[in-house]
mmCIF file with all atom_site columns, C-alpha atoms in Angstrom:
data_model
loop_
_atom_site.group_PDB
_atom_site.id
_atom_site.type_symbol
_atom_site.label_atom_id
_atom_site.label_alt_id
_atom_site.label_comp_id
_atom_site.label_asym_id
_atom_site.label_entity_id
_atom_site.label_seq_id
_atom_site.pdbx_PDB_ins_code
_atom_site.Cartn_x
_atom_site.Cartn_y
_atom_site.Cartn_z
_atom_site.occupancy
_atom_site.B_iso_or_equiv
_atom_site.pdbx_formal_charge
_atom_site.auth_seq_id
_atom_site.auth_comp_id
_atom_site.auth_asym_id
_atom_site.auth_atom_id
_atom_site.pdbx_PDB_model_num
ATOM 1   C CA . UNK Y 1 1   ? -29.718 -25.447 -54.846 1.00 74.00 ? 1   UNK Y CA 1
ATOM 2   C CA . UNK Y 1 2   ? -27.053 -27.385 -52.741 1.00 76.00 ? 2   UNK Y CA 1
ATOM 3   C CA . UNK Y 1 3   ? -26.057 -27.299 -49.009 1.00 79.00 ? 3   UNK Y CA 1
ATOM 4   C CA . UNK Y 1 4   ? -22.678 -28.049 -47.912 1.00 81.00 ? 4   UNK Y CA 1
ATOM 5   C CA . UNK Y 1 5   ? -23.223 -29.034 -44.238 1.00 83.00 ? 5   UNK Y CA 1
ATOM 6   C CA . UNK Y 1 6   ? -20.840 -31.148 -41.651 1.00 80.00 ? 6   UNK Y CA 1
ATOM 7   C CA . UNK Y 1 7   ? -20.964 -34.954 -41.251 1.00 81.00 ? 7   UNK Y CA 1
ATOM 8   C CA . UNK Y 1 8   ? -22.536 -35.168 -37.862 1.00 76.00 ? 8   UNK Y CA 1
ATOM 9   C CA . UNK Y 1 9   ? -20.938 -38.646 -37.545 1.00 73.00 ? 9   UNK Y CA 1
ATOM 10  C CA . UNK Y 1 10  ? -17.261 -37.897 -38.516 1.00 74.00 ? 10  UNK Y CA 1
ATOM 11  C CA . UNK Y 1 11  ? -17.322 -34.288 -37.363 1.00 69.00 ? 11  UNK Y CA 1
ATOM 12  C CA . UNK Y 1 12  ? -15.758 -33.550 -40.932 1.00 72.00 ? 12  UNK Y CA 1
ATOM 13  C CA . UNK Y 1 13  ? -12.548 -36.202 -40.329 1.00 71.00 ? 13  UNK Y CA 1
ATOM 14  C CA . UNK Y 1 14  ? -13.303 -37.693 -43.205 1.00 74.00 ? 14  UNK Y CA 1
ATOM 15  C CA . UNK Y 1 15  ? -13.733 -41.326 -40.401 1.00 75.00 ? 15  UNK Y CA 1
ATOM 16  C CA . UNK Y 1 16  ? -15.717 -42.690 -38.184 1.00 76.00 ? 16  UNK Y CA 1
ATOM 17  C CA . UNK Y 1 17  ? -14.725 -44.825 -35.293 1.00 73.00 ? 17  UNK Y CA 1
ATOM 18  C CA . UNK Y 1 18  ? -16.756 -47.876 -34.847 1.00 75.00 ? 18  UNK Y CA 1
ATOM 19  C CA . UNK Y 1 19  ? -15.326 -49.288 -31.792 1.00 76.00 ? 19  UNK Y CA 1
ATOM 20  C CA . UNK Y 1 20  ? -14.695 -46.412 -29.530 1.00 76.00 ? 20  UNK Y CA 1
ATOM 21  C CA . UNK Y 1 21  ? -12.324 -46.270 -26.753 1.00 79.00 ? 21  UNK Y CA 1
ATOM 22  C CA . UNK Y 1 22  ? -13.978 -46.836 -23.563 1.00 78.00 ? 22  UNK Y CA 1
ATOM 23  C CA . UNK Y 1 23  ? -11.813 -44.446 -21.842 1.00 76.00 ? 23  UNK Y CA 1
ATOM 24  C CA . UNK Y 1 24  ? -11.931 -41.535 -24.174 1.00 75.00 ? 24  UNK Y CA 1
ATOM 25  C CA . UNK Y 1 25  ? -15.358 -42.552 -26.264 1.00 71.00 ? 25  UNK Y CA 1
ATOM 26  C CA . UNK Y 1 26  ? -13.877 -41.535 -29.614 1.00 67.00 ? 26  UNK Y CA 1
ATOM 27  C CA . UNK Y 1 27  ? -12.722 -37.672 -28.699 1.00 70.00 ? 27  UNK Y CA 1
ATOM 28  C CA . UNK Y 1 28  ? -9.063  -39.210 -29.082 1.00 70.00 ? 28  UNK Y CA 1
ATOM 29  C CA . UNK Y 1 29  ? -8.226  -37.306 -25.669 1.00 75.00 ? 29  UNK Y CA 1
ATOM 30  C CA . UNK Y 1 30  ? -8.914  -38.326 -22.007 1.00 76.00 ? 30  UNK Y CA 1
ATOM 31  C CA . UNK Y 1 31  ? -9.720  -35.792 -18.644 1.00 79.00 ? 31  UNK Y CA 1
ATOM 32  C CA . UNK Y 1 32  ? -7.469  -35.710 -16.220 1.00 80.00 ? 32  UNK Y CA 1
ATOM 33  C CA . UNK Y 1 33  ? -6.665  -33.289 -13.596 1.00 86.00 ? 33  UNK Y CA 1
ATOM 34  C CA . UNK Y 1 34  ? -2.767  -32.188 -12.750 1.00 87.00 ? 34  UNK Y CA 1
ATOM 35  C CA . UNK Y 1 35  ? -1.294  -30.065 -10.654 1.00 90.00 ? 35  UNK Y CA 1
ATOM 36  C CA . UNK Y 1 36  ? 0.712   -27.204 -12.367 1.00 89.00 ? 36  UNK Y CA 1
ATOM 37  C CA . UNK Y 1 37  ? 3.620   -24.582 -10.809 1.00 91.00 ? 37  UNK Y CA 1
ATOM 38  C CA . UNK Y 1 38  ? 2.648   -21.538 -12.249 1.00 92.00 ? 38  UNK Y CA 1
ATOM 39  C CA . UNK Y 1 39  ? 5.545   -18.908 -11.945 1.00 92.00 ? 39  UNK Y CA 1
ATOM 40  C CA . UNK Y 1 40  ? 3.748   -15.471 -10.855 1.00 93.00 ? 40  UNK Y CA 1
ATOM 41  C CA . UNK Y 1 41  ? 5.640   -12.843 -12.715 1.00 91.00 ? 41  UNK Y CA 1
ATOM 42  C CA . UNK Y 1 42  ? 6.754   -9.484  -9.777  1.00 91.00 ? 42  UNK Y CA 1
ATOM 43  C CA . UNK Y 1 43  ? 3.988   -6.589  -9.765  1.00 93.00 ? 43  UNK Y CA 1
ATOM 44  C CA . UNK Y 1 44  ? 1.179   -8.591  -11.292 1.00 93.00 ? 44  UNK Y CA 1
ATOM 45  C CA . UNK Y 1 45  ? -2.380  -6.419  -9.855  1.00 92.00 ? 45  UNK Y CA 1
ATOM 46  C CA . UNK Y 1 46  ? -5.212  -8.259  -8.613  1.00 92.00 ? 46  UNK Y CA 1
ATOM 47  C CA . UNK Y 1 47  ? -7.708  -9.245  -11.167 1.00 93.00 ? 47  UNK Y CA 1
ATOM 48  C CA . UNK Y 1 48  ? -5.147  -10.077 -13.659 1.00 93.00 ? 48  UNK Y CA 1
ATOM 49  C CA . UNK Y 1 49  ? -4.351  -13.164 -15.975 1.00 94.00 ? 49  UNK Y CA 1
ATOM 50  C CA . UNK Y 1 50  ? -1.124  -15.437 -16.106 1.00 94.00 ? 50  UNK Y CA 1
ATOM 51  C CA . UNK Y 1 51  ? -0.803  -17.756 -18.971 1.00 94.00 ? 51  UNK Y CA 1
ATOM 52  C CA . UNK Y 1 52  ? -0.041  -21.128 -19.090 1.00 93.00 ? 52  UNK Y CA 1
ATOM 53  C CA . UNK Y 1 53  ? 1.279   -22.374 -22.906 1.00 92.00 ? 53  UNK Y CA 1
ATOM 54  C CA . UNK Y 1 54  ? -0.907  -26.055 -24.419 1.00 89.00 ? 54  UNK Y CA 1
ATOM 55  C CA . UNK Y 1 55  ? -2.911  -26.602 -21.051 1.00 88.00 ? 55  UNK Y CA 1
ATOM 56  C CA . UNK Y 1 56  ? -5.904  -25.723 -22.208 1.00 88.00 ? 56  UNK Y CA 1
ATOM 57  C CA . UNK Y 1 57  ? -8.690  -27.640 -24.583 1.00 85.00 ? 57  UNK Y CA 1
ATOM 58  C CA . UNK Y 1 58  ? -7.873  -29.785 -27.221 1.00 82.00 ? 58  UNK Y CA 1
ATOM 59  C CA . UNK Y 1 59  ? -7.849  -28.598 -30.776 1.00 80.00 ? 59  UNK Y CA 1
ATOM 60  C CA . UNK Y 1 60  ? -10.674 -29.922 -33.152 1.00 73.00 ? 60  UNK Y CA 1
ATOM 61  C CA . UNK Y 1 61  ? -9.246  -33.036 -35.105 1.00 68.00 ? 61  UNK Y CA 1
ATOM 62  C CA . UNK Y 1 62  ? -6.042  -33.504 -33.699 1.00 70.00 ? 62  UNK Y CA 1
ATOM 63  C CA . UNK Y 1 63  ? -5.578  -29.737 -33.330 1.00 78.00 ? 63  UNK Y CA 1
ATOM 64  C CA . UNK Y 1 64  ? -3.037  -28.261 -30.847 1.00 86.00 ? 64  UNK Y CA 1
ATOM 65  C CA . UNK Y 1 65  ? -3.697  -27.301 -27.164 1.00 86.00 ? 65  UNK Y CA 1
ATOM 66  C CA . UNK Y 1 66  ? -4.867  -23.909 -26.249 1.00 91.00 ? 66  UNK Y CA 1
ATOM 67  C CA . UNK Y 1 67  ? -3.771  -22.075 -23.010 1.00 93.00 ? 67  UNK Y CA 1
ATOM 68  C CA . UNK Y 1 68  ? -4.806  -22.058 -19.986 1.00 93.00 ? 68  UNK Y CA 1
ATOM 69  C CA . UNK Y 1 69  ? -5.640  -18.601 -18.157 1.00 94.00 ? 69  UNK Y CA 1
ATOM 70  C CA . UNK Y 1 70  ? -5.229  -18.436 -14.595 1.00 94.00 ? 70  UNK Y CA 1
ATOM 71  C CA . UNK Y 1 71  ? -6.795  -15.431 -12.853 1.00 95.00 ? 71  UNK Y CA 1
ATOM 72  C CA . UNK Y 1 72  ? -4.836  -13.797 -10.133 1.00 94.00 ? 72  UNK Y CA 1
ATOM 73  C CA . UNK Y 1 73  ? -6.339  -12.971 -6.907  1.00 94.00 ? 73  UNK Y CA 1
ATOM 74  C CA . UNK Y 1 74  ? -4.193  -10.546 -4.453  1.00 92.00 ? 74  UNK Y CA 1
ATOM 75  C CA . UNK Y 1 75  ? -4.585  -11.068 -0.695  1.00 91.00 ? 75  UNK Y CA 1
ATOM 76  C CA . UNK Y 1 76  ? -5.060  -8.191  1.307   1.00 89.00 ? 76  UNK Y CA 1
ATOM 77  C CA . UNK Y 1 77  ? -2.426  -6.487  3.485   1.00 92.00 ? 77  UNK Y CA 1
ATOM 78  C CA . UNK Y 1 78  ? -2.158  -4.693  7.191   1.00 93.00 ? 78  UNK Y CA 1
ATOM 79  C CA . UNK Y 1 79  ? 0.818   -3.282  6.420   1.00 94.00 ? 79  UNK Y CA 1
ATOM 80  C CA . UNK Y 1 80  ? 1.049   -1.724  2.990   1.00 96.00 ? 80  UNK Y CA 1
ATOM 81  C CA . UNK Y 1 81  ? -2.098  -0.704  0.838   1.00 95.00 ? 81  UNK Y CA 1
ATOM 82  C CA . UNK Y 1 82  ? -1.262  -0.424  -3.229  1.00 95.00 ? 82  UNK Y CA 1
ATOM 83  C CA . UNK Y 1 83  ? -2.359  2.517   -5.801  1.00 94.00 ? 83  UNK Y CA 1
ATOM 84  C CA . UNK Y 1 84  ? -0.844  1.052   -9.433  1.00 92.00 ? 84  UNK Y CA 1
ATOM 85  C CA . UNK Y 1 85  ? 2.896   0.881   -8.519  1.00 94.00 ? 85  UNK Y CA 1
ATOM 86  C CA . UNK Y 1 86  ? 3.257   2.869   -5.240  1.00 96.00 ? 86  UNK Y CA 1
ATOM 87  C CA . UNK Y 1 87  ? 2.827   1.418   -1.808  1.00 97.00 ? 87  UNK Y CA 1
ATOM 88  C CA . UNK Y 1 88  ? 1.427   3.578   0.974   1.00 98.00 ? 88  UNK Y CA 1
ATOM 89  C CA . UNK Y 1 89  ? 1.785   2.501   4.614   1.00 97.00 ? 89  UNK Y CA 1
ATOM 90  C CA . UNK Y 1 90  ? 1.841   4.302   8.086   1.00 96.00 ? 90  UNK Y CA 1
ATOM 91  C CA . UNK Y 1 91  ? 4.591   4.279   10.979  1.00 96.00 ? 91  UNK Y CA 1
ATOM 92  C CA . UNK Y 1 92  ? 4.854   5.498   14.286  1.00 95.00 ? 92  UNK Y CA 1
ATOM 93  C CA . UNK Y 1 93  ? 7.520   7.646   15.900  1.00 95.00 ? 93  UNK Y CA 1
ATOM 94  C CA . UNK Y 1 94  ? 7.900   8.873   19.594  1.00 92.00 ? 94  UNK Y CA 1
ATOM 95  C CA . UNK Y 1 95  ? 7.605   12.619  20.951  1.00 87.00 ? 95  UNK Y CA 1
ATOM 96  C CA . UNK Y 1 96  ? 11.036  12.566  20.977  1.00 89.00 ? 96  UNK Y CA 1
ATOM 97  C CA . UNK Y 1 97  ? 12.483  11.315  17.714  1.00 93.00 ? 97  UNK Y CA 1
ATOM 98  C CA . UNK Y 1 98  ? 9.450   13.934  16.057  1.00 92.00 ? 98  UNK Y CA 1
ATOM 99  C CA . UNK Y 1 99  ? 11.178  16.766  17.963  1.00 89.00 ? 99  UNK Y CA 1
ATOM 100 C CA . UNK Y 1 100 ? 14.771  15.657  18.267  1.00 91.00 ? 100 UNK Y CA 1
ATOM 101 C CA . UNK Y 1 101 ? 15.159  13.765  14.934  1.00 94.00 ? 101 UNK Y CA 1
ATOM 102 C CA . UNK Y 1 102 ? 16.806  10.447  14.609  1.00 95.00 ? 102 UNK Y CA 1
ATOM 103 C CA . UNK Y 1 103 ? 16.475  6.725   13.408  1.00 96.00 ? 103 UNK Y CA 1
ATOM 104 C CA . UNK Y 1 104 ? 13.405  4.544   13.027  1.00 96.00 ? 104 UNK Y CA 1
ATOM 105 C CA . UNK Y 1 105 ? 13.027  1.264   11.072  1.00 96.00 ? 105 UNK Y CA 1
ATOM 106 C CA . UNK Y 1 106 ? 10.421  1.137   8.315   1.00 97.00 ? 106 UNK Y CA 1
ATOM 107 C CA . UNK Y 1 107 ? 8.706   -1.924  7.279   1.00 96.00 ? 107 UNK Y CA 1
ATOM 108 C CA . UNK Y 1 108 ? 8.463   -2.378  3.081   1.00 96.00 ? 108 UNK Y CA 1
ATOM 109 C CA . UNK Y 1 109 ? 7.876   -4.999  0.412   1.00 94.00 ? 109 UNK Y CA 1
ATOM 110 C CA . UNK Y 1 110 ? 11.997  -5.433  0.867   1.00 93.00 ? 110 UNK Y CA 1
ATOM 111 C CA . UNK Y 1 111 ? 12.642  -5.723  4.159   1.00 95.00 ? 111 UNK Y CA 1
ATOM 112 C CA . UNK Y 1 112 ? 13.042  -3.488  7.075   1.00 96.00 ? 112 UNK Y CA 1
ATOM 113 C CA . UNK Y 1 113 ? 15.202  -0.257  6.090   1.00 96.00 ? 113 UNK Y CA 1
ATOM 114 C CA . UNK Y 1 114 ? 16.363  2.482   8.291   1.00 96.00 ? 114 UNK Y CA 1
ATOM 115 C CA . UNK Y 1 115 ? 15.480  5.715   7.920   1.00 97.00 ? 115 UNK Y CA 1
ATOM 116 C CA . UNK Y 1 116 ? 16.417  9.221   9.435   1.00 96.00 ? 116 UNK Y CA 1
ATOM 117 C CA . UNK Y 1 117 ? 13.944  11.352  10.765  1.00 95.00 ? 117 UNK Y CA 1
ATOM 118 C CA . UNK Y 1 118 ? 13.992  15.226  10.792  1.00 95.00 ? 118 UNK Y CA 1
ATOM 119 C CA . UNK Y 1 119 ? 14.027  17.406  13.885  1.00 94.00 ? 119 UNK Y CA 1
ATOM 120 C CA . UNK Y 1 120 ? 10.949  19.162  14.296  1.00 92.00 ? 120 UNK Y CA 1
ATOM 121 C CA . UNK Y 1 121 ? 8.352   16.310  12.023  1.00 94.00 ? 121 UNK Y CA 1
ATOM 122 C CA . UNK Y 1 122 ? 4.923   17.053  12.406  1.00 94.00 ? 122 UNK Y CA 1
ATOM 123 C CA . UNK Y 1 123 ? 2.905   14.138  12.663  1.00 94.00 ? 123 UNK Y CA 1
ATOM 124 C CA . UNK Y 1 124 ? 0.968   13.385  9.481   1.00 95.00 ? 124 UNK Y CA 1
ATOM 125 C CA . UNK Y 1 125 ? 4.219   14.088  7.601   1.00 96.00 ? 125 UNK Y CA 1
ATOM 126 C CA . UNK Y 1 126 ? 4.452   11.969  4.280   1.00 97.00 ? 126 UNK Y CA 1
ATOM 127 C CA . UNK Y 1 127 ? 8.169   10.886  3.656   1.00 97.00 ? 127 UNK Y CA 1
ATOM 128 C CA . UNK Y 1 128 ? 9.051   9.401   0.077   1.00 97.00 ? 128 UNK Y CA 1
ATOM 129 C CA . UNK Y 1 129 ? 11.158  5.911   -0.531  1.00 97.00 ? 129 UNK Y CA 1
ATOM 130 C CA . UNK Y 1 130 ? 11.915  6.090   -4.029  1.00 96.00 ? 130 UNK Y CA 1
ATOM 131 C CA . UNK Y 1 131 ? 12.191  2.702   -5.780  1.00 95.00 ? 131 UNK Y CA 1
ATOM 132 C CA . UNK Y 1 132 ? 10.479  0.795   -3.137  1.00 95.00 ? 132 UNK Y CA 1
ATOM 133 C CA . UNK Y 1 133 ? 7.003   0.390   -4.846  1.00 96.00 ? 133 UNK Y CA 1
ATOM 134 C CA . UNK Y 1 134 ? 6.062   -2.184  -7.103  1.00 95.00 ? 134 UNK Y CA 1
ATOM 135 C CA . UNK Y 1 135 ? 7.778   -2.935  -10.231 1.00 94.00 ? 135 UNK Y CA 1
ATOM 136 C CA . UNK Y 1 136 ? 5.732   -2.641  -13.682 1.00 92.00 ? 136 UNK Y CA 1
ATOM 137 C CA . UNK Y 1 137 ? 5.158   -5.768  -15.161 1.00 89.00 ? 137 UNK Y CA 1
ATOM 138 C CA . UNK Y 1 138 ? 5.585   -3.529  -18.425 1.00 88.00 ? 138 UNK Y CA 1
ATOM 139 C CA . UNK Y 1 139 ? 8.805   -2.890  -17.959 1.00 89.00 ? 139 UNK Y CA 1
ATOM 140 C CA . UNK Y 1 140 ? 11.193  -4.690  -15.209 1.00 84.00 ? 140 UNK Y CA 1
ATOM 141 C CA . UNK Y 1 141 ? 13.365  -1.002  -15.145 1.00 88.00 ? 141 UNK Y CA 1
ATOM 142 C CA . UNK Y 1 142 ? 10.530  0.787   -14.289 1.00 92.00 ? 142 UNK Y CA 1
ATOM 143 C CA . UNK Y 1 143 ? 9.119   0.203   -10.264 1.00 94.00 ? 143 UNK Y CA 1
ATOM 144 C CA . UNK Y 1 144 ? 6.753   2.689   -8.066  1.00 96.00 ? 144 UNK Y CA 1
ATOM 145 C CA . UNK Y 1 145 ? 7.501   4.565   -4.848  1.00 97.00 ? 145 UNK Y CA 1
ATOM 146 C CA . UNK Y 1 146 ? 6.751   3.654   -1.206  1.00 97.00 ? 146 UNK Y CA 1
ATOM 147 C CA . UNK Y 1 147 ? 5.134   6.723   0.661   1.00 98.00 ? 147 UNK Y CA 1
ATOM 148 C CA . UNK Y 1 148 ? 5.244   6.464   4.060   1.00 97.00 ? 148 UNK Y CA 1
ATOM 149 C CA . UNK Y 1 149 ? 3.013   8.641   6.667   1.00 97.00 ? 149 UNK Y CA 1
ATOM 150 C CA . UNK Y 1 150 ? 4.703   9.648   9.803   1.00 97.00 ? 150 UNK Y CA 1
ATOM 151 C CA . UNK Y 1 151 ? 2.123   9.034   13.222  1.00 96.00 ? 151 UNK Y CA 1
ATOM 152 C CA . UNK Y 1 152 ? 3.759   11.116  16.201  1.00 94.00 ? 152 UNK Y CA 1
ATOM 153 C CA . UNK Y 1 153 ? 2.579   8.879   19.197  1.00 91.00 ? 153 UNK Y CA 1
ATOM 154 C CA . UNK Y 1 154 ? 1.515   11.226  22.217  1.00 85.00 ? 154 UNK Y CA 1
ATOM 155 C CA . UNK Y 1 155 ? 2.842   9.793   25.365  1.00 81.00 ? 155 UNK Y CA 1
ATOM 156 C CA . UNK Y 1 156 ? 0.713   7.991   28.190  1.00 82.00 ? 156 UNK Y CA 1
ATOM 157 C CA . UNK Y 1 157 ? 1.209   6.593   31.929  1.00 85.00 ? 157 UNK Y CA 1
ATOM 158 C CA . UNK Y 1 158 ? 4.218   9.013   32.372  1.00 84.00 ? 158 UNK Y CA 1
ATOM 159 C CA . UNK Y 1 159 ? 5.601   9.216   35.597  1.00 90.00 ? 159 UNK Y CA 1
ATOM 160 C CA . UNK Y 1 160 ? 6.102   11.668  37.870  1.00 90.00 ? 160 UNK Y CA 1
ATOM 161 C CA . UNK Y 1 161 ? 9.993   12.500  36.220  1.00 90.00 ? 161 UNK Y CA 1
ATOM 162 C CA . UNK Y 1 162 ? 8.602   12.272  33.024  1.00 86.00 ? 162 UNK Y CA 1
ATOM 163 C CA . UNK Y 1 163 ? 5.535   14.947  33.663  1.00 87.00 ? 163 UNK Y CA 1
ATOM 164 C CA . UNK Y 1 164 ? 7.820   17.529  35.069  1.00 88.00 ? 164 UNK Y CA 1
ATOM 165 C CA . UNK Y 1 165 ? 10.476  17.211  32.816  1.00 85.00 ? 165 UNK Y CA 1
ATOM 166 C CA . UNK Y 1 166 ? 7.894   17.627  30.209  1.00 83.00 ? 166 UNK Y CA 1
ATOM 167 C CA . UNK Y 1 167 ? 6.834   20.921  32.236  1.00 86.00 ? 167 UNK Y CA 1
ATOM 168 C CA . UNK Y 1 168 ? 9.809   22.423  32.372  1.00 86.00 ? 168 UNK Y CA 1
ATOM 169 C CA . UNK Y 1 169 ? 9.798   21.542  28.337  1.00 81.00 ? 169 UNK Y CA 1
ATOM 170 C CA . UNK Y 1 170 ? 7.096   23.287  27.886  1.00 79.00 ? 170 UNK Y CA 1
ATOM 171 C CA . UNK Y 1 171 ? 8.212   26.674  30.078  1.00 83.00 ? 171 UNK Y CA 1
ATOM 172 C CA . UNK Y 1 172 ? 11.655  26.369  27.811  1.00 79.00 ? 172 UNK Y CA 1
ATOM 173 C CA . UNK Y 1 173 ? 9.441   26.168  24.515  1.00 75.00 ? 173 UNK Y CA 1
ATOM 174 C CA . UNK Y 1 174 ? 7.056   29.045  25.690  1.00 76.00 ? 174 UNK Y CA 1
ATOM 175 C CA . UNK Y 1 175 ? 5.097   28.226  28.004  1.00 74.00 ? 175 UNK Y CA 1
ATOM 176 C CA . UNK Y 1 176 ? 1.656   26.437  26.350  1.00 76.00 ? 176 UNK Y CA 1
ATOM 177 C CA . UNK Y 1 177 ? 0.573   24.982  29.785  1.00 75.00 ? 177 UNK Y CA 1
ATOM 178 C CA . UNK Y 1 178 ? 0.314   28.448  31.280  1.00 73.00 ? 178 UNK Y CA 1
ATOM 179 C CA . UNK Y 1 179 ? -1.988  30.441  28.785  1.00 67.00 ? 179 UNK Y CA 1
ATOM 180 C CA . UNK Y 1 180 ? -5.208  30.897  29.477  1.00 60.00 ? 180 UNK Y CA 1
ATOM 181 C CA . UNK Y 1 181 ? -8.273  31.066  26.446  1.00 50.00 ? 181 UNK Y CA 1
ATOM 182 C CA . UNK Y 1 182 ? -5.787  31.198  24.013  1.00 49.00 ? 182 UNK Y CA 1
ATOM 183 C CA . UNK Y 1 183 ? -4.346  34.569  25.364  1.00 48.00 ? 183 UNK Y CA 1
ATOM 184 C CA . UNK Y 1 184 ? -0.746  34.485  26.390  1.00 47.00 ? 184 UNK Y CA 1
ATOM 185 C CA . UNK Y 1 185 ? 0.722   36.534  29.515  1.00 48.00 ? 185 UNK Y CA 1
ATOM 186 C CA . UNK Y 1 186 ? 2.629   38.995  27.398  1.00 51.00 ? 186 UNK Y CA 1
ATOM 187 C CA . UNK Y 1 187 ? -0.770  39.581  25.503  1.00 47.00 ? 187 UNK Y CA 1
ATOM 188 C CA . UNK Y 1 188 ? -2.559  40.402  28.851  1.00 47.00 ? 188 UNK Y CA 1
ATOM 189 C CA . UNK Y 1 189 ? -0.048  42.727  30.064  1.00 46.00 ? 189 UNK Y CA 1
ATOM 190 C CA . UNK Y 1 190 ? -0.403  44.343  26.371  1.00 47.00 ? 190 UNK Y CA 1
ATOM 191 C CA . UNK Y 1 191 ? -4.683  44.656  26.707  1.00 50.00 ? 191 UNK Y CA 1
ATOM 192 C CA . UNK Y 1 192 ? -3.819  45.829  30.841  1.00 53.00 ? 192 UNK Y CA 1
ATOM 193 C CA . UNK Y 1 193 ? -1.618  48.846  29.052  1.00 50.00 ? 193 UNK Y CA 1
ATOM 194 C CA . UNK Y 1 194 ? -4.016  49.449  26.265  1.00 52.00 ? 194 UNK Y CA 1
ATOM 195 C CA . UNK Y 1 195 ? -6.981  49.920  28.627  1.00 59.00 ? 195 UNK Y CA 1
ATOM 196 C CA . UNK Y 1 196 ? -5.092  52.241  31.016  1.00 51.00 ? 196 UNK Y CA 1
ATOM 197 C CA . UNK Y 1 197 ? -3.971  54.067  27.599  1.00 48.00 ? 197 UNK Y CA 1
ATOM 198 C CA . UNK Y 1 198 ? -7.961  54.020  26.747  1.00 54.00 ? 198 UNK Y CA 1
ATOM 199 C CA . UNK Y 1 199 ? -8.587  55.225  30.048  1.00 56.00 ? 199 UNK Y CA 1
ATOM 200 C CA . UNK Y 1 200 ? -5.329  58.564  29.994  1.00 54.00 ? 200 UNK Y CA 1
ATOM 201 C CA . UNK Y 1 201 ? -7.537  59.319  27.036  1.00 49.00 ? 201 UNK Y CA 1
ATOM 202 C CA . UNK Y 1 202 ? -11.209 59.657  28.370  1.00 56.00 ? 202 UNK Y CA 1
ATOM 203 C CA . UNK Y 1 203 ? -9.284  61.903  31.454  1.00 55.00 ? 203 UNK Y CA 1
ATOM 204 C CA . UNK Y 1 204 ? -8.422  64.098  28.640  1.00 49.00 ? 204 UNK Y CA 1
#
């Protein structure tokens, strides 16, 4: 029976140093700590690895370098919040460009763009910037969509001008301030006629 087993002096070189380095003891390599620029490639996710050629351990018996993996960690954001390549994000609009339409200037990953509102906009509207997400780091041609959610902002400390224009507003678009329990004035005048109906009948 034979066992074939490593030299636990030479490490299988095949030598053994007698007078080792002081610096590196005989490993043939010495520690030192560098700083490295490591390029961060566009639409890398949180959690995720970029790799950095011959900076890692030394190979066994003058063996090359390995690589060096250097985890990614993604600061948060107040402005935009990511789902895989799409960005979602909020902006407000006033009463006016909601009923009136117009411009309004929405923040993304790019830069401020301008964008043209629709008359009429409810808020919680969801508008879609297409290309403005984040590009795959698959595939440079491919890149996600920025949804935005529209937030009508109801108006405070109005003065006096302001509230009565915004009453006679509301008598031009029918009147809201005016009903009572949810029943309009025409639809009072229609129960007043259907009673007296009710009542021609019971005469009878």
């Amino acid at each position: 029976m034979q066992n074939v087993t490593t030299c636990p002096s030479c490490g299988g070189s095949g030598k053994v140093v007698k007078d080792k380095c002081p610096t590196c003891h005989g490993t043939g390599y010495n520690t030192k700590k560098v700083r490295k620029t490591v390029e961060i490639p566009a639409g890398i996710d949180n959690g995720q690895c970029v790799r950095i050629r011959e900076y890692g351990e030394p190979g066994i018996n003058g063996g090359p370098r390995g690589d060096l993996l250097v985890e990614v960690i993604v600061s948060g954001s107040r402005d935009f919040e990511r789902q895989d390549v799409n960005i979602f994000s909020k902006a407000s609009i006033s009463y006016a460009i909601a009923a009136l339409g117009g411009d309004i200037r929405i923040k993304t990953v790019d830069g401020d763009i301008i964008y043209t509102v629709a008359p009429g906009t409810q808020t919680g509207t969801r508008i879609r910037l297409k290309g403005k997400g984040v590009p795959s780091t698959r595939n440079k041609a491919i890149r996600g969509d920025h949804y935005v959610t529209l937030v009508v902002n109801t108006p405070t400390g109005l003065s006096k001008d302001a509230k009565e224009a915004l009453k006679k507003f509301d008598e031009l678009s029918g009147g809201s301030l005016t009903k009572e329990g949810g029943a309009s004035t025409d639809s009072k005048k229609k129960k007043g006629f259907m009673d007296k109906l009710k009542e021609s009948l019971d005469d009878l």
